[in-house]
mmCIF file of C-alpha atoms in Angstrom:
data_model
loop_
_atom_site.group_PDB
_atom_site.id
_atom_site.type_symbol
_atom_site.label_atom_id
_atom_site.label_comp_id
_atom_site.label_asym_id
_atom_site.label_seq_id
_atom_site.Cartn_x
_atom_site.Cartn_y
_atom_site.Cartn_z
ATOM 1 C CA UNK P 1 62.246 -96.027 -46.058
ATOM 2 C CA UNK P 2 65.634 -97.076 -44.686
ATOM 3 C CA UNK P 3 67.585 -97.094 -41.450
ATOM 4 C CA UNK P 4 69.830 -94.015 -41.212
ATOM 5 C CA UNK P 5 71.998 -94.869 -38.231
ATOM 6 C CA UNK P 6 72.172 -96.238 -34.722
ATOM 7 C CA UNK P 7 69.803 -94.363 -32.447
ATOM 8 C CA UNK P 8 70.990 -95.796 -29.152
ATOM 9 C CA UNK P 9 72.856 -98.538 -27.388
ATOM 10 C CA UNK P 10 71.133 -99.943 -24.314
ATOM 11 C CA UNK P 11 72.782 -102.470 -22.034
ATOM 12 C CA UNK P 12 72.238 -103.815 -18.542
ATOM 13 C CA UNK P 13 74.404 -102.676 -15.671
ATOM 14 C CA UNK P 14 74.810 -103.544 -12.001
ATOM 15 C CA UNK P 15 75.465 -99.839 -11.254
ATOM 16 C CA UNK P 16 74.206 -97.674 -14.142
ATOM 17 C CA UNK P 17 75.156 -94.311 -12.615
ATOM 18 C CA UNK P 18 78.754 -95.292 -11.843
ATOM 19 C CA UNK P 19 79.170 -96.919 -15.231
ATOM 20 C CA UNK P 20 77.738 -93.874 -17.060
ATOM 21 C CA UNK P 21 80.095 -91.622 -15.077
ATOM 22 C CA UNK P 22 83.072 -93.772 -16.148
ATOM 23 C CA UNK P 23 82.138 -93.318 -19.824
ATOM 24 C CA UNK P 24 81.746 -89.559 -19.305
ATOM 25 C CA UNK P 25 84.965 -89.142 -17.303
ATOM 26 C CA UNK P 26 87.264 -91.464 -19.248
ATOM 27 C CA UNK P 27 85.957 -91.360 -22.816
ATOM 28 C CA UNK P 28 84.014 -88.090 -23.015
ATOM 29 C CA UNK P 29 80.751 -89.831 -23.929
ATOM 30 C CA UNK P 30 77.550 -88.204 -22.664
ATOM 31 C CA UNK P 31 76.304 -91.475 -21.188
ATOM 32 C CA UNK P 32 73.238 -92.054 -19.055
ATOM 33 C CA UNK P 33 69.508 -92.455 -19.463
ATOM 34 C CA UNK P 34 68.895 -88.690 -19.263
ATOM 35 C CA UNK P 35 71.493 -87.604 -21.846
ATOM 36 C CA UNK P 36 71.940 -87.721 -25.593
ATOM 37 C CA UNK P 37 75.430 -88.136 -27.030
ATOM 38 C CA UNK P 38 75.913 -86.108 -30.197
ATOM 39 C CA UNK P 39 78.663 -87.978 -32.009
ATOM 40 C CA UNK P 40 80.554 -87.031 -35.127
ATOM 41 C CA UNK P 41 79.513 -88.574 -38.431
ATOM 42 C CA UNK P 42 81.776 -91.334 -39.620
ATOM 43 C CA UNK P 43 82.120 -94.945 -40.573
ATOM 44 C CA UNK P 44 80.288 -97.588 -38.571
ATOM 45 C CA UNK P 45 80.833 -101.306 -39.076
ATOM 46 C CA UNK P 46 77.764 -103.398 -38.270
ATOM 47 C CA UNK P 47 78.976 -106.991 -38.518
ATOM 48 C CA UNK P 48 77.759 -110.257 -37.027
ATOM 49 C CA UNK P 49 80.729 -112.486 -36.190
ATOM 50 C CA UNK P 50 80.756 -116.298 -36.113
ATOM 51 C CA UNK P 51 79.848 -117.686 -32.684
ATOM 52 C CA UNK P 52 83.339 -119.182 -32.349
ATOM 53 C CA UNK P 53 85.198 -116.005 -33.360
ATOM 54 C CA UNK P 54 88.277 -115.178 -31.324
ATOM 55 C CA UNK P 55 88.148 -111.470 -32.230
ATOM 56 C CA UNK P 56 86.669 -110.598 -28.826
ATOM 57 C CA UNK P 57 86.002 -112.580 -25.630
ATOM 58 C CA UNK P 58 83.690 -115.564 -26.078
ATOM 59 C CA UNK P 59 81.731 -114.673 -22.924
ATOM 60 C CA UNK P 60 80.734 -111.279 -24.363
ATOM 61 C CA UNK P 61 77.860 -111.133 -26.869
ATOM 62 C CA UNK P 62 79.354 -108.038 -28.484
ATOM 63 C CA UNK P 63 82.285 -105.637 -28.444
ATOM 64 C CA UNK P 64 81.812 -101.903 -28.807
ATOM 65 C CA UNK P 65 84.250 -100.184 -31.180
ATOM 66 C CA UNK P 66 84.648 -96.439 -30.660
ATOM 67 C CA UNK P 67 86.189 -94.034 -33.178
ATOM 68 C CA UNK P 68 88.732 -91.747 -31.491
ATOM 69 C CA UNK P 69 91.244 -89.027 -32.279
ATOM 70 C CA UNK P 70 94.461 -88.528 -30.347
ATOM 71 C CA UNK P 71 94.758 -92.199 -29.457
ATOM 72 C CA UNK P 72 98.163 -91.837 -27.786
ATOM 73 C CA UNK P 73 96.932 -89.049 -25.480
ATOM 74 C CA UNK P 74 93.756 -90.975 -24.662
ATOM 75 C CA UNK P 75 95.756 -94.117 -23.864
ATOM 76 C CA UNK P 76 98.056 -92.114 -21.569
ATOM 77 C CA UNK P 77 95.053 -90.674 -19.688
ATOM 78 C CA UNK P 78 93.394 -94.093 -19.411
ATOM 79 C CA UNK P 79 96.566 -95.720 -18.082
ATOM 80 C CA UNK P 80 97.117 -92.846 -15.625
ATOM 81 C CA UNK P 81 93.607 -93.499 -14.283
ATOM 82 C CA UNK P 82 94.372 -97.188 -13.779
ATOM 83 C CA UNK P 83 92.614 -98.536 -16.869
ATOM 84 C CA UNK P 84 94.523 -101.402 -18.467
ATOM 85 C CA UNK P 85 95.140 -100.876 -22.185
ATOM 86 C CA UNK P 86 95.970 -103.792 -24.485
ATOM 87 C CA UNK P 87 97.989 -103.153 -27.646
ATOM 88 C CA UNK P 88 99.090 -105.613 -30.310
ATOM 89 C CA UNK P 89 101.235 -104.790 -33.348
ATOM 90 C CA UNK P 90 98.896 -106.765 -35.605
ATOM 91 C CA UNK P 91 96.056 -104.407 -34.678
ATOM 92 C CA UNK P 92 97.777 -101.553 -36.534
ATOM 93 C CA UNK P 93 96.398 -101.947 -40.055
ATOM 94 C CA UNK P 94 95.705 -99.989 -43.199
ATOM 95 C CA UNK P 95 92.418 -98.950 -41.519
ATOM 96 C CA UNK P 96 94.157 -97.349 -38.540
ATOM 97 C CA UNK P 97 95.350 -98.162 -35.045
ATOM 98 C CA UNK P 98 93.408 -100.099 -32.440
ATOM 99 C CA UNK P 99 93.716 -100.707 -28.697
ATOM 100 C CA UNK P 100 91.417 -102.571 -26.317
ATOM 101 C CA UNK P 101 90.141 -101.715 -22.863
ATOM 102 C CA UNK P 102 87.282 -102.898 -20.641
ATOM 103 C CA UNK P 103 84.675 -100.759 -18.948
ATOM 104 C CA UNK P 104 84.167 -101.103 -15.158
ATOM 105 C CA UNK P 105 81.827 -104.069 -15.610
ATOM 106 C CA UNK P 106 84.077 -105.906 -18.067
ATOM 107 C CA UNK P 107 82.531 -104.954 -21.421
ATOM 108 C CA UNK P 108 85.279 -105.084 -24.054
ATOM 109 C CA UNK P 109 85.841 -101.814 -25.886
ATOM 110 C CA UNK P 110 87.974 -101.317 -28.950
ATOM 111 C CA UNK P 111 89.305 -97.812 -29.539
ATOM 112 C CA UNK P 112 90.000 -97.053 -33.204
ATOM 113 C CA UNK P 113 91.964 -94.147 -34.595
ATOM 114 C CA UNK P 114 91.427 -94.158 -38.373
ATOM 115 C CA UNK P 115 94.246 -93.484 -40.799
ATOM 116 C CA UNK P 116 94.509 -89.838 -41.827
#
């Protein structure tokens, strides 16, 4: 017997309905306690980081990385909606391109468009 994937991500929220709507409206994720998001198969990195890592904010226990396509179009839509998007040249690697945003309650999100 072995684990075959991530079956869910559950996190606390001050306003679950508004936060779920933000994920639906801005990222196209079927979010909420009464929905199931059918995602495409693909690579998932499951990696504990050192407690003093600077890869994501120290006050956040984790950062969610989301695989995307059409990163430039998604970034344009996010910025048009008022969502701040952070880009850094060093985030463009042989693995793809990355940008960072935060959800309405401050959770850091990394958007990743893989190479090819």
